[in-house]
Tab-separated table of C-alpha atoms in Angstrom:
chain	number	residue	atom	x	y	z
A	1	UNK	CA	-29.104	-18.963	20.354
A	2	UNK	CA	-28.509	-15.251	20.703
A	3	UNK	CA	-27.036	-13.162	17.932
A	4	UNK	CA	-25.688	-10.693	20.499
A	5	UNK	CA	-23.285	-13.430	21.705
A	6	UNK	CA	-21.195	-13.134	18.546
A	7	UNK	CA	-17.918	-11.286	19.267
A	8	UNK	CA	-15.439	-9.461	17.124
A	9	UNK	CA	-12.776	-12.099	17.944
A	10	UNK	CA	-15.203	-14.851	16.918
A	11	UNK	CA	-15.792	-13.213	13.594
A	12	UNK	CA	-12.065	-12.685	12.968
A	13	UNK	CA	-11.403	-16.331	13.866
A	14	UNK	CA	-14.051	-17.479	11.402
A	15	UNK	CA	-12.521	-15.221	8.689
A	16	UNK	CA	-9.067	-16.682	9.511
A	17	UNK	CA	-10.395	-20.181	9.023
A	18	UNK	CA	-12.067	-19.120	5.770
A	19	UNK	CA	-8.732	-17.835	4.503
A	20	UNK	CA	-6.991	-21.047	5.645
A	21	UNK	CA	-9.487	-23.514	4.158
A	22	UNK	CA	-10.547	-21.513	1.107
A	23	UNK	CA	-14.104	-20.898	0.108
A	24	UNK	CA	-14.865	-24.461	-0.997
A	25	UNK	CA	-13.230	-26.059	2.015
A	26	UNK	CA	-15.055	-23.709	4.450
A	27	UNK	CA	-18.456	-24.365	2.855
A	28	UNK	CA	-17.853	-28.134	2.773
A	29	UNK	CA	-16.888	-28.192	6.449
A	30	UNK	CA	-19.815	-26.100	7.733
A	31	UNK	CA	-22.568	-26.748	5.203
A	32	UNK	CA	-22.956	-23.233	3.891
A	33	UNK	CA	-23.155	-21.953	0.283
A	34	UNK	CA	-22.184	-18.738	-1.521
A	35	UNK	CA	-23.634	-15.494	-0.240
A	36	UNK	CA	-26.466	-14.009	-2.269
A	37	UNK	CA	-26.729	-10.487	-0.909
A	38	UNK	CA	-24.419	-9.439	1.930
A	39	UNK	CA	-20.671	-9.628	2.293
A	40	UNK	CA	-18.146	-8.627	4.975
A	41	UNK	CA	-15.523	-6.420	3.342
A	42	UNK	CA	-12.138	-6.647	5.026
A	43	UNK	CA	-8.758	-5.572	3.577
A	44	UNK	CA	-10.251	-5.481	0.066
A	45	UNK	CA	-11.551	-9.103	0.288
A	46	UNK	CA	-15.173	-10.123	0.566
A	47	UNK	CA	-16.507	-12.859	2.843
A	48	UNK	CA	-19.967	-14.432	2.902
A	49	UNK	CA	-21.609	-12.740	5.834
A	50	UNK	CA	-24.106	-15.461	6.852
A	51	UNK	CA	-21.518	-18.272	6.794
A	52	UNK	CA	-18.938	-16.253	8.706
A	53	UNK	CA	-21.530	-15.089	11.251
A	54	UNK	CA	-22.875	-18.615	11.843
A	55	UNK	CA	-19.418	-20.114	12.381
A	56	UNK	CA	-18.399	-17.090	14.490
A	57	UNK	CA	-21.251	-17.816	16.888
A	58	UNK	CA	-19.614	-21.061	17.866
A	59	UNK	CA	-16.170	-19.433	18.155
A	60	UNK	CA	-17.303	-16.552	20.379
A	61	UNK	CA	-17.287	-18.253	23.749
A	62	UNK	CA	-17.606	-21.477	25.739
A	63	UNK	CA	-20.965	-23.176	25.426
A	64	UNK	CA	-21.893	-21.490	22.193
A	65	UNK	CA	-22.736	-23.668	19.182
A	66	UNK	CA	-22.030	-23.180	15.512
A	67	UNK	CA	-25.143	-22.007	13.713
A	68	UNK	CA	-26.159	-24.187	10.807
A	69	UNK	CA	-27.441	-22.764	7.527
A	70	UNK	CA	-31.079	-23.428	8.454
A	71	UNK	CA	-30.854	-22.033	11.957
A	72	UNK	CA	-31.335	-18.419	10.848
A	73	UNK	CA	-32.292	-16.450	7.781
A	74	UNK	CA	-29.385	-13.992	7.715
A	75	UNK	CA	-29.974	-10.672	5.942
A	76	UNK	CA	-29.909	-7.159	7.224
A	77	UNK	CA	-31.384	-7.557	10.708
A	78	UNK	CA	-29.926	-10.908	11.817
A	79	UNK	CA	-26.457	-10.641	10.286
A	80	UNK	CA	-25.515	-7.310	8.646
A	81	UNK	CA	-26.661	-5.107	11.508
A	82	UNK	CA	-24.935	-7.099	14.311
A	83	UNK	CA	-21.728	-7.270	12.261
A	84	UNK	CA	-21.710	-3.521	11.721
A	85	UNK	CA	-22.141	-2.986	15.503
A	86	UNK	CA	-18.957	-5.027	15.899
A	87	UNK	CA	-17.129	-2.652	13.626
A	88	UNK	CA	-17.179	-4.639	10.362
A	89	UNK	CA	-18.049	-3.205	7.015
A	90	UNK	CA	-20.941	-5.118	5.424
A	91	UNK	CA	-21.931	-4.447	1.884
A	92	UNK	CA	-24.619	-5.773	-0.446
A	93	UNK	CA	-24.034	-7.155	-3.881
A	94	UNK	CA	-20.717	-7.184	-5.653
A	95	UNK	CA	-17.678	-5.525	-3.971
A	96	UNK	CA	-15.709	-3.093	-6.051
A	97	UNK	CA	-11.955	-3.441	-6.082
A	98	UNK	CA	-10.014	-0.774	-4.148
A	99	UNK	CA	-8.897	2.351	-5.988
A	100	UNK	CA	-5.670	1.940	-7.976
A	101	UNK	CA	-2.555	2.863	-5.993
A	102	UNK	CA	0.282	5.007	-7.258
A	103	UNK	CA	2.482	1.853	-7.374
A	104	UNK	CA	0.018	0.053	-9.657
A	105	UNK	CA	-0.422	3.062	-11.911
A	106	UNK	CA	3.338	3.433	-12.362
A	107	UNK	CA	3.685	-0.183	-13.436
A	108	UNK	CA	0.645	0.160	-15.725
A	109	UNK	CA	1.903	3.399	-17.264
A	110	UNK	CA	5.337	1.832	-17.952
A	111	UNK	CA	3.604	-1.021	-19.701
A	112	UNK	CA	1.475	1.483	-21.639
A	113	UNK	CA	4.574	3.362	-22.756
A	114	UNK	CA	6.315	0.110	-23.809
A	115	UNK	CA	3.277	-0.550	-26.024
A	116	UNK	CA	3.420	3.006	-27.426
A	117	UNK	CA	-0.172	3.470	-26.267
A	118	UNK	CA	-1.480	0.410	-28.092
A	119	UNK	CA	-1.941	-2.354	-25.509
A	120	UNK	CA	-2.490	-5.933	-26.729
A	121	UNK	CA	-5.808	-7.636	-26.367
A	122	UNK	CA	-7.348	-8.411	-22.959
A	123	UNK	CA	-6.631	-12.143	-23.317
A	124	UNK	CA	-3.052	-11.710	-24.492
A	125	UNK	CA	-0.279	-13.292	-22.443
A	126	UNK	CA	1.197	-9.857	-21.776
A	127	UNK	CA	-1.996	-8.514	-20.205
A	128	UNK	CA	-2.506	-11.699	-18.190
A	129	UNK	CA	1.077	-11.404	-16.859
A	130	UNK	CA	0.532	-7.743	-16.044
A	131	UNK	CA	-2.636	-8.709	-14.128
A	132	UNK	CA	-0.737	-11.408	-12.180
A	133	UNK	CA	2.006	-8.910	-11.340
A	134	UNK	CA	-0.501	-6.341	-10.059
A	135	UNK	CA	-2.251	-8.998	-7.974
A	136	UNK	CA	1.106	-9.880	-6.333
A	137	UNK	CA	1.623	-6.211	-5.644
A	138	UNK	CA	-1.853	-5.938	-4.082
A	139	UNK	CA	-1.087	-8.869	-1.821
A	140	UNK	CA	2.278	-7.329	-0.833
A	141	UNK	CA	0.456	-4.125	0.108
A	142	UNK	CA	-2.274	-6.016	1.959
A	143	UNK	CA	-5.095	-4.712	-0.219
A	144	UNK	CA	-5.780	-7.536	-2.694
A	145	UNK	CA	-8.304	-10.196	-1.873
A	146	UNK	CA	-11.112	-11.091	-4.221
A	147	UNK	CA	-10.646	-13.128	-7.392
A	148	UNK	CA	-11.716	-10.133	-9.487
A	149	UNK	CA	-8.921	-7.892	-8.155
A	150	UNK	CA	-7.023	-6.418	-11.118
A	151	UNK	CA	-8.377	-8.919	-13.604
A	152	UNK	CA	-7.463	-8.744	-17.252
A	153	UNK	CA	-10.512	-6.703	-18.216
A	154	UNK	CA	-9.933	-4.108	-15.491
A	155	UNK	CA	-6.231	-3.874	-16.281
A	156	UNK	CA	-6.902	-3.328	-19.996
A	157	UNK	CA	-9.474	-0.612	-19.235
A	158	UNK	CA	-7.016	1.153	-16.894
A	159	UNK	CA	-4.409	1.149	-19.701
A	160	UNK	CA	-6.939	2.683	-22.084
A	161	UNK	CA	-7.634	5.387	-19.467
A	162	UNK	CA	-4.174	6.750	-20.144
A	163	UNK	CA	-5.139	7.658	-23.675
A	164	UNK	CA	-7.179	10.579	-22.418
A	165	UNK	CA	-3.840	12.322	-21.579
A	166	UNK	CA	-1.879	11.090	-24.635
A	167	UNK	CA	-1.389	13.759	-27.293
A	168	UNK	CA	-0.773	11.085	-29.951
A	169	UNK	CA	-4.437	10.156	-29.697
A	170	UNK	CA	-5.882	13.480	-28.627
A	171	UNK	CA	-4.429	15.163	-31.797
A	172	UNK	CA	-6.306	12.530	-33.851
A	173	UNK	CA	-9.566	13.452	-32.176
A	174	UNK	CA	-9.534	10.265	-30.096
A	175	UNK	CA	-10.311	10.350	-26.398
A	176	UNK	CA	-9.745	6.843	-24.951
A	177	UNK	CA	-11.672	5.889	-21.847
A	178	UNK	CA	-12.640	9.118	-20.114
A	179	UNK	CA	-13.230	7.753	-16.589
A	180	UNK	CA	-10.443	7.710	-14.043
A	181	UNK	CA	-9.118	9.343	-10.914
A	182	UNK	CA	-6.831	12.199	-9.926
A	183	UNK	CA	-3.916	9.846	-9.181
A	184	UNK	CA	-3.846	8.742	-12.823
A	185	UNK	CA	-3.407	12.307	-13.926
A	186	UNK	CA	-0.749	12.945	-11.303
A	187	UNK	CA	1.277	9.883	-12.296
A	188	UNK	CA	0.953	10.799	-15.988
A	189	UNK	CA	2.061	14.364	-15.393
A	190	UNK	CA	5.043	13.236	-13.358
A	191	UNK	CA	6.298	10.342	-15.406
A	192	UNK	CA	5.018	10.469	-18.986
A	193	UNK	CA	7.731	12.873	-20.146
A	194	UNK	CA	10.509	10.983	-18.408
A	195	UNK	CA	10.272	7.392	-19.717
A	196	UNK	CA	13.728	6.441	-18.428
A	197	UNK	CA	12.827	7.368	-14.843
A	198	UNK	CA	9.435	5.753	-15.238
A	199	UNK	CA	11.014	2.502	-16.381
A	200	UNK	CA	13.494	2.582	-13.481
A	201	UNK	CA	10.848	3.230	-10.876
A	202	UNK	CA	8.548	0.551	-12.286
A	203	UNK	CA	11.382	-2.019	-12.269
A	204	UNK	CA	12.234	-1.027	-8.693
A	205	UNK	CA	8.651	-1.648	-7.531
A	206	UNK	CA	8.527	-4.972	-9.395
A	207	UNK	CA	11.820	-6.113	-7.777
A	208	UNK	CA	10.307	-5.292	-4.333
A	209	UNK	CA	7.181	-7.289	-5.214
A	210	UNK	CA	9.322	-10.340	-5.717
A	211	UNK	CA	11.548	-9.678	-2.673
A	212	UNK	CA	11.343	-11.629	0.548
A	213	UNK	CA	12.424	-8.529	2.464
A	214	UNK	CA	9.983	-7.896	5.312
A	215	UNK	CA	9.093	-4.253	4.865
A	216	UNK	CA	5.643	-4.296	6.506
A	217	UNK	CA	6.199	-5.711	9.950
A	218	UNK	CA	7.111	-2.950	12.418
A	219	UNK	CA	6.945	-0.272	9.733
A	220	UNK	CA	5.087	2.911	10.588
A	221	UNK	CA	2.675	4.145	7.959
A	222	UNK	CA	3.264	7.663	6.632
A	223	UNK	CA	2.237	10.330	9.123
A	224	UNK	CA	-0.713	12.483	8.176
A	225	UNK	CA	1.719	15.312	7.390
A	226	UNK	CA	4.194	13.131	5.498
A	227	UNK	CA	3.656	12.513	1.856
A	228	UNK	CA	4.135	9.104	0.266
A	229	UNK	CA	7.132	9.132	-2.021
A	230	UNK	CA	6.531	9.766	-5.714
A	231	UNK	CA	7.522	6.146	-6.338
A	232	UNK	CA	4.552	4.819	-4.320
A	233	UNK	CA	3.711	2.970	-1.146
A	234	UNK	CA	5.957	-0.060	-1.510
A	235	UNK	CA	9.098	2.060	-2.025
A	236	UNK	CA	8.021	4.439	0.798
A	237	UNK	CA	7.665	1.574	3.203
A	238	UNK	CA	11.060	0.208	2.236
A	239	UNK	CA	12.551	3.625	2.871
A	240	UNK	CA	10.783	3.863	6.260
A	241	UNK	CA	11.830	0.347	7.288
A	242	UNK	CA	15.494	1.053	6.598
A	243	UNK	CA	15.367	4.451	8.406
A	244	UNK	CA	13.969	2.686	11.448
A	245	UNK	CA	16.381	-0.232	11.533
A	246	UNK	CA	17.587	0.095	15.098
A	247	UNK	CA	20.959	-1.587	14.489
A	248	UNK	CA	22.126	0.659	11.687
A	249	UNK	CA	20.729	3.815	13.399
A	250	UNK	CA	22.653	3.051	16.583
A	251	UNK	CA	25.854	2.582	14.597
A	252	UNK	CA	25.308	5.876	12.711
A	253	UNK	CA	24.785	7.805	15.964
A	254	UNK	CA	27.768	6.142	17.597
A	255	UNK	CA	30.027	6.977	14.665
A	256	UNK	CA	28.958	10.647	14.714
A	257	UNK	CA	29.336	10.981	18.488
A	258	UNK	CA	32.735	9.354	18.444
A	259	UNK	CA	33.968	11.776	15.768
A	260	UNK	CA	32.534	15.000	17.149
A	261	UNK	CA	31.250	14.349	20.662
A	262	UNK	CA	27.837	15.709	19.649
A	263	UNK	CA	24.772	14.756	17.669
A	264	UNK	CA	23.612	17.724	15.630
A	265	UNK	CA	21.283	18.125	12.669
A	266	UNK	CA	23.334	18.038	9.427
A	267	UNK	CA	21.164	20.737	7.879
A	268	UNK	CA	20.269	23.305	10.575
A	269	UNK	CA	22.866	22.237	13.216
A	270	UNK	CA	20.199	21.970	15.974
A	271	UNK	CA	21.617	20.196	19.061
A	272	UNK	CA	19.003	18.529	21.244
A	273	UNK	CA	21.453	18.137	24.187
A	274	UNK	CA	22.422	21.821	24.083
A	275	UNK	CA	18.737	22.869	24.102
A	276	UNK	CA	17.133	20.291	26.344
A	277	UNK	CA	19.995	19.196	28.516
A	278	UNK	CA	20.237	15.592	29.750
A	279	UNK	CA	16.873	14.769	28.175
A	280	UNK	CA	18.234	15.559	24.748
A	281	UNK	CA	21.504	13.641	25.117
A	282	UNK	CA	22.183	11.501	22.048
A	283	UNK	CA	18.747	12.191	20.633
A	284	UNK	CA	18.475	12.732	16.843
A	285	UNK	CA	16.588	11.217	13.926
A	286	UNK	CA	18.080	9.338	10.947
A	287	UNK	CA	17.194	9.937	7.304
A	288	UNK	CA	17.988	7.631	4.434
A	289	UNK	CA	19.623	9.829	1.783
A	290	UNK	CA	19.806	7.296	-1.029
A	291	UNK	CA	17.267	7.982	-3.809
A	292	UNK	CA	14.115	6.170	-2.907
A	293	UNK	CA	13.775	4.361	-6.165
A	294	UNK	CA	17.320	2.918	-5.749
A	295	UNK	CA	16.309	0.918	-2.641
A	296	UNK	CA	16.904	-2.549	-4.046
A	297	UNK	CA	15.526	-5.514	-2.104
A	298	UNK	CA	18.005	-7.055	0.289
A	299	UNK	CA	20.643	-4.387	-0.318
A	300	UNK	CA	22.508	-3.519	2.885
A	301	UNK	CA	22.183	0.058	4.185
A	302	UNK	CA	25.547	1.722	4.660
A	303	UNK	CA	26.306	4.294	7.298
A	304	UNK	CA	27.056	6.751	4.467
A	305	UNK	CA	23.427	6.337	3.306
A	306	UNK	CA	22.122	7.887	6.549
A	307	UNK	CA	22.061	11.481	7.668
A	308	UNK	CA	21.327	12.825	11.124
A	309	UNK	CA	18.424	15.282	11.116
A	310	UNK	CA	16.348	17.098	13.737
A	311	UNK	CA	12.627	16.238	13.687
A	312	UNK	CA	11.728	19.539	11.956
A	313	UNK	CA	14.175	19.062	9.088
A	314	UNK	CA	13.265	15.394	8.705
A	315	UNK	CA	9.610	16.257	8.406
A	316	UNK	CA	10.354	18.999	5.892
A	317	UNK	CA	12.110	16.445	3.675
A	318	UNK	CA	8.892	14.409	3.518
A	319	UNK	CA	6.354	17.228	3.799
A	320	UNK	CA	5.571	17.398	0.075
A	321	UNK	CA	6.057	15.362	-3.062
A	322	UNK	CA	8.746	15.077	-4.410
A	323	UNK	CA	10.871	14.593	-1.306
A	324	UNK	CA	13.807	17.027	-0.906
A	325	UNK	CA	17.503	16.167	-0.960
A	326	UNK	CA	19.597	17.568	1.909
A	327	UNK	CA	21.076	20.201	-0.363
A	328	UNK	CA	17.592	21.277	-1.480
A	329	UNK	CA	16.468	21.422	2.119
A	330	UNK	CA	19.527	23.516	3.125
A	331	UNK	CA	18.831	25.989	0.295
A	332	UNK	CA	15.232	26.227	1.470
A	333	UNK	CA	16.437	26.922	4.994
A	334	UNK	CA	18.814	29.678	3.840
A	335	UNK	CA	15.964	31.377	1.975
């Protein structure tokens, strides 16, 4: 038995089996119990470090055996330290849920507005349904994991956080819950005075939660210099996925080339072929012009929804929140 024999692949295989069997099934199969101190934290979900490590030992190579509960003590030196060397995050005690995303806050704020700032009790059916909805969103984004993720108590507290911005309560000398992050304030500032848009965006996100549309596979995360859309990550990824759909992009380029014999930026008229010669032939990027919050699940993208842009103009559209329309970008260019 050598702890150094445990590999990253072995640990990931053990985690995969844990997800497949569930906690009770995994413990029953391998004779382990709940972790007392240390957990592996992966994608917002916590895993019992000793159990995963012991099983991973047997999955890390030929001739290696699964370690039983009594074969080693676990803890910092035998488990936590080797796991960290393999690149895993190991934490002690309870794992805090990830920070609230813009998507979640938009849905929560819409709920808060529907309640006129007076949410029902933590155990009400409405709060429990909101909790379930946020958990589905977390799974869609790949960040939910633990059973405590967006539970009723945490959801209720987040709703009460909004009161610290609400003049209805501030004018009465009330403060609400004062803790919270910058994203809460940003979402409030952007949407609180526009309840119609808030409701529309929240309903769009919810429709994408329930959708079977595959918006994650093959989708590139926002570049470091590209802002997530005001409507949040889920809508942004849908926008990106449709912009990068090779079939519709090829059709758009073919249509433009057939009509004009060139592919030029629709805002600045830059022509890659004219500048770079053969290397730039038929090179251009596509931008989805339809309002991001109108990207309904399963709705077909039309050629008219796409615009041909050079890389500079395309990045300028996404360089700051809110994203620019082509008319706004053209006005900026003229200035």
